[in-house]
Coordinates of C-alpha atoms in Angstrom, one line a residue:
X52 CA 117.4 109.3 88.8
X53 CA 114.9 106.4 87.7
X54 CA 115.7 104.8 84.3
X55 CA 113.4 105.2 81.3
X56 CA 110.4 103.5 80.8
X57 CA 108.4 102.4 78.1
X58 CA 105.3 103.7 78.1
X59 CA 104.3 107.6 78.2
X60 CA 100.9 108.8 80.1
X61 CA 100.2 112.1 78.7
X62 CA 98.0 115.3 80.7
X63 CA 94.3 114.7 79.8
X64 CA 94.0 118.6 78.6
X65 CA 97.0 117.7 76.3
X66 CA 95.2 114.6 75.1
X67 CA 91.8 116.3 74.2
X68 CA 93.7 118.7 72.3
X69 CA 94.9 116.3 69.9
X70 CA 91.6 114.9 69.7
X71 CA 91.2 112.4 72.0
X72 CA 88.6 112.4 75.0
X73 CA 88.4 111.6 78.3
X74 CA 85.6 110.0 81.0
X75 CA 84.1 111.5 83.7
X76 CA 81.4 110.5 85.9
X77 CA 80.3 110.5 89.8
X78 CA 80.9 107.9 92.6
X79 CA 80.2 108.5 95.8
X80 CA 83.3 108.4 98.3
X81 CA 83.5 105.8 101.5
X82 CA 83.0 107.0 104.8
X83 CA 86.1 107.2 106.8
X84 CA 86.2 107.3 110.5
X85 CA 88.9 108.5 113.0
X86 CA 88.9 107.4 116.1
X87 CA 90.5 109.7 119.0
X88 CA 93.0 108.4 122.0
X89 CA 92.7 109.4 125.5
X90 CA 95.8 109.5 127.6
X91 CA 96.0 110.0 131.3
X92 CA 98.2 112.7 132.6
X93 CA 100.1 111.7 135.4
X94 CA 100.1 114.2 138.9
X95 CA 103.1 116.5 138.6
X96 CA 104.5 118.8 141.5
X97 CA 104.6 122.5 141.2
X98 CA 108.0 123.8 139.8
X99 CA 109.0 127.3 140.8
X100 CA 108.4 129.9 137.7
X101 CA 112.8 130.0 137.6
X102 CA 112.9 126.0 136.9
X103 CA 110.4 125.8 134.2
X104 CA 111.8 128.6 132.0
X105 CA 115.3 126.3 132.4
X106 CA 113.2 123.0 131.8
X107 CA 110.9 124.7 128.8
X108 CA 110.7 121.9 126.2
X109 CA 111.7 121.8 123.0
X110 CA 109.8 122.5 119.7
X111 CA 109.7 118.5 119.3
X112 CA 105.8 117.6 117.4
X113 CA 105.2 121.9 116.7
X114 CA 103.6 123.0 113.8
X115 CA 104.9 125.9 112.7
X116 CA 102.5 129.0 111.7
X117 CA 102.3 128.8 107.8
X118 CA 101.8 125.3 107.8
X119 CA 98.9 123.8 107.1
X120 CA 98.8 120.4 109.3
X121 CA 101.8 118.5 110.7
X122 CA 99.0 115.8 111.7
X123 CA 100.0 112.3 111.8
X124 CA 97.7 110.4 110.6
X125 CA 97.8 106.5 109.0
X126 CA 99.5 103.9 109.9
X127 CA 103.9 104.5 108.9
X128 CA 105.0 102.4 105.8
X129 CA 108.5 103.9 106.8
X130 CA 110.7 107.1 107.4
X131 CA 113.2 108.9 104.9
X132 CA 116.4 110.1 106.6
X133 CA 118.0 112.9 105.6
X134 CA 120.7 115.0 106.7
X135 CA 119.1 117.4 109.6
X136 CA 115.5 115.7 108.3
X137 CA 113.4 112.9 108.4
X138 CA 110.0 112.2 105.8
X139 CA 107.7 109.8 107.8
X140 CA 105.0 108.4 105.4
X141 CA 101.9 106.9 106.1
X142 CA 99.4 105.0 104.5
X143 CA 96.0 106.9 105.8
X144 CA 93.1 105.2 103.9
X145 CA 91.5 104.3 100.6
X146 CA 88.3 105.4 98.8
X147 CA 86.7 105.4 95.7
X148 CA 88.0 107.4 92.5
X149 CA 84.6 110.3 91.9
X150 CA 86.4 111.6 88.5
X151 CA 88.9 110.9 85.9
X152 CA 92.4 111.6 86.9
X153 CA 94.6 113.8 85.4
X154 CA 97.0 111.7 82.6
X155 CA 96.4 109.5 80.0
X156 CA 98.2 106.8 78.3
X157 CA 99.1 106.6 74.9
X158 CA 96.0 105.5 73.6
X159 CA 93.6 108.5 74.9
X160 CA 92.5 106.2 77.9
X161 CA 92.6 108.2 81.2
X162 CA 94.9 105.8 83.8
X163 CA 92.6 106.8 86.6
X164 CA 88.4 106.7 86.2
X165 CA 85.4 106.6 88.4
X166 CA 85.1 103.6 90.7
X167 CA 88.7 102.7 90.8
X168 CA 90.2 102.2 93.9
X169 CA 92.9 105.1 95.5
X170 CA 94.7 105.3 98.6
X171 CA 95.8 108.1 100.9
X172 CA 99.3 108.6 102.1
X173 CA 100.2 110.7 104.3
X174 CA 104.1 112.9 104.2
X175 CA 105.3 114.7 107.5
X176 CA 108.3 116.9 107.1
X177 CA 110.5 117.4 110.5
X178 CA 113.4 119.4 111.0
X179 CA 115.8 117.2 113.0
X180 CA 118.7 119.4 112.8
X181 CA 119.8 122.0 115.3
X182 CA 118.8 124.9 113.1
X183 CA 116.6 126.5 111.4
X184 CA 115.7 125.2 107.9
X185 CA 114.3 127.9 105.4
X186 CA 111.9 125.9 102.8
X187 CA 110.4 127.1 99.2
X188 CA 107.1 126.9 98.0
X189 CA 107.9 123.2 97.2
X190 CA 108.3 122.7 101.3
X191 CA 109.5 118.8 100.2
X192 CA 109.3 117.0 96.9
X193 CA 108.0 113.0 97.4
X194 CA 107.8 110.9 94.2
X195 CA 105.9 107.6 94.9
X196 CA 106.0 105.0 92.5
X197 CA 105.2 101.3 92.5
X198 CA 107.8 99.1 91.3
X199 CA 105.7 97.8 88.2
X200 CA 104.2 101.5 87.2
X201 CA 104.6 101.4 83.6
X202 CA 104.6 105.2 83.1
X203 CA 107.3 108.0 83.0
X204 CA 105.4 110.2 84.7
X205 CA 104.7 109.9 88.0
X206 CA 101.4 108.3 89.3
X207 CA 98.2 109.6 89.0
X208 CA 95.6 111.3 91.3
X209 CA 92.4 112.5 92.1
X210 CA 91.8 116.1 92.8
X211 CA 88.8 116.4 95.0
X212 CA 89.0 118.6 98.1
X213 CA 85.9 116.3 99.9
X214 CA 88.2 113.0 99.5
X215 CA 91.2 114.5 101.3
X216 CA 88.6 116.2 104.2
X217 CA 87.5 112.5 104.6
X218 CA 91.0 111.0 104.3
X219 CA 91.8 113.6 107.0
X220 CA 94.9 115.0 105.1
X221 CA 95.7 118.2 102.9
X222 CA 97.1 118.3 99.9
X223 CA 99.1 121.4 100.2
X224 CA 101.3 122.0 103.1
X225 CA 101.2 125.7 103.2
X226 CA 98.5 127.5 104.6
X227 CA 96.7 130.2 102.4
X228 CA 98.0 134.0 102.5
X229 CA 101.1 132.7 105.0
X230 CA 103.5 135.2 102.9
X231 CA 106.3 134.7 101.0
X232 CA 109.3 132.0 101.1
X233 CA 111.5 131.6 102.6
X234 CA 109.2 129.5 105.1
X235 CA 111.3 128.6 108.0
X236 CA 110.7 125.0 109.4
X237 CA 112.5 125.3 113.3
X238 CA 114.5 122.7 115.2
X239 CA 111.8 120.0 116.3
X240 CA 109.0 121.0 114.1
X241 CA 106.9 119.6 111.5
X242 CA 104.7 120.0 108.3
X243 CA 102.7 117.5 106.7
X244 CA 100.6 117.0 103.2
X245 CA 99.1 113.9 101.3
X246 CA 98.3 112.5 98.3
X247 CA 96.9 109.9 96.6
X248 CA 97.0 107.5 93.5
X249 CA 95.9 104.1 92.9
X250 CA 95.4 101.1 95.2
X251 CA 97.8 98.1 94.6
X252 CA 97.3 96.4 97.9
X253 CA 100.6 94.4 98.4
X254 CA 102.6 95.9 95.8
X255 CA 106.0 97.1 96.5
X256 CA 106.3 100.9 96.2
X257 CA 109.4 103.4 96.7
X258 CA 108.9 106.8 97.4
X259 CA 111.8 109.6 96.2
X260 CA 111.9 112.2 98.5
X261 CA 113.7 115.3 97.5
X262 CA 114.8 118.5 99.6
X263 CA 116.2 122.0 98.1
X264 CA 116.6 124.2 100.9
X265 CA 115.6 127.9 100.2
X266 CA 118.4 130.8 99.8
X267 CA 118.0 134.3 102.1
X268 CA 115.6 135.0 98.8
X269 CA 113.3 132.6 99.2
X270 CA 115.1 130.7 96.0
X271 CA 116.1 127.4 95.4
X272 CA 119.7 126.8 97.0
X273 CA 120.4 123.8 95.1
X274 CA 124.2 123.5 96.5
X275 CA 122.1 122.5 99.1
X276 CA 120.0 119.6 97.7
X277 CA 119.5 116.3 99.2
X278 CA 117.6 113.4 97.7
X279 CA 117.1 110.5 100.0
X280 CA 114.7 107.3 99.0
X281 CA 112.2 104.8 101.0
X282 CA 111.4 101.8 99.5
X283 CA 108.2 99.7 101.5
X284 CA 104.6 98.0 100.5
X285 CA 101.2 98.9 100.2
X286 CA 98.7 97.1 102.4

């Protein structure tokens, strides 16, 4: 659990109702570019139909049918282990904010505004484990903080749907109409979502990462709750 801290950043829509307003404005965001890999498949011999359903691979890199990306993209900052689990994060890209953000600090001033810097991460979710993991709505909780944030709250974002097409990440892990939890995440599969908040290039950061299984009910089974922790820097 992290200690408390000084200062409070309040939700903007809390902080006009007492009075106070907020920015807004337009900026344009950068272009980002991916660039794709090639890779030469070696010549294989023919296996007889009985030898490749005994050699069938496992689920290893699969993306399971309600999620909404398990892509990997960014370079890794680091991987949270957890029991049956691993959270690889990755730092994708940066861009400029196009809107206020969505707190403010005690004195009415929004923490994010138009021009700031941001950066991308990237969180993919596998099951390591030899069974099936049932998931919630929450899929997996990350908490990213830099070690100087001055807030309680956690960091701040920019909610703009073009920014995360460009980053080339989503920001919800679940895909549309995909039913109801529990969402089961197989042995060797993977989901992945980002994020972002602002840029501190070389400023330590830690990310929380916290997993509550679901029940048969789609519920929380908290009995069942891990919380595991990365700690790395922001180029």
């Amino acid at each position: 659990m992290r200690t408390s801290r000084a200062a409070l950043a309040l939700p903007l829509a809390l902080v006009a109702v007492l009075g106070l307003s907020a920015c807004s404005g337009d900026a344009a965001p950068e272009e980002t570019t991916s660039a794709s890999t090639s890779v030469e498949t070696p010549d294989t011999e023919e296996t007889p139909a009985e030898e490749e359903a005994e050699a069938e691979p496992a689920a290893t890199g699969d993306k399971p049918a309600w999620a909404a990306s398990n892509e990997v993209v960014g370079t890794k900052l680091g991987t949270a282990e957890g029991d049956g689990f691993t959270v690889d994060v990755y730092q994708v890209s940066t861009a400029v904010a196009t809107k206020t953000g969505q707190f403010a600090d005690e004195s009415g001033k929004p923490i994010l505004n138009p021009g700031d810097p941001i950066v991308f991460v990237n969180y993919v979710l596998t099951n390591t484990g030899d069974a099936d993991l049932p998931l919630t709505y929450s899929i997996v909780g990350v908490d990213a903080r830099y070690a100087d944030w001055p807030y309680m709250q956690g960091m701040d974002s920019i909610v703009d749907k073009a920014l995360f097409e460009a980053a080339g990440v989503v920001d919800s892990p679940i895909t549309p109409g995909s039913g109801e939890a529990p969402f089961v995440l197989a042995p060797g599969q993977s989901v992945a979502y980002g994020e972002n908040f602002k840029h501190q290039p070389g400023s330590p950061i830690e990310f929380e990462v916290t997993l509550t299984p679901a029940d048969a009910a789609g519920d929380l089974n908290h009995d069942l709750r891990q919380e595991v922790a990365l700690s790395a820097t922001i180029a």
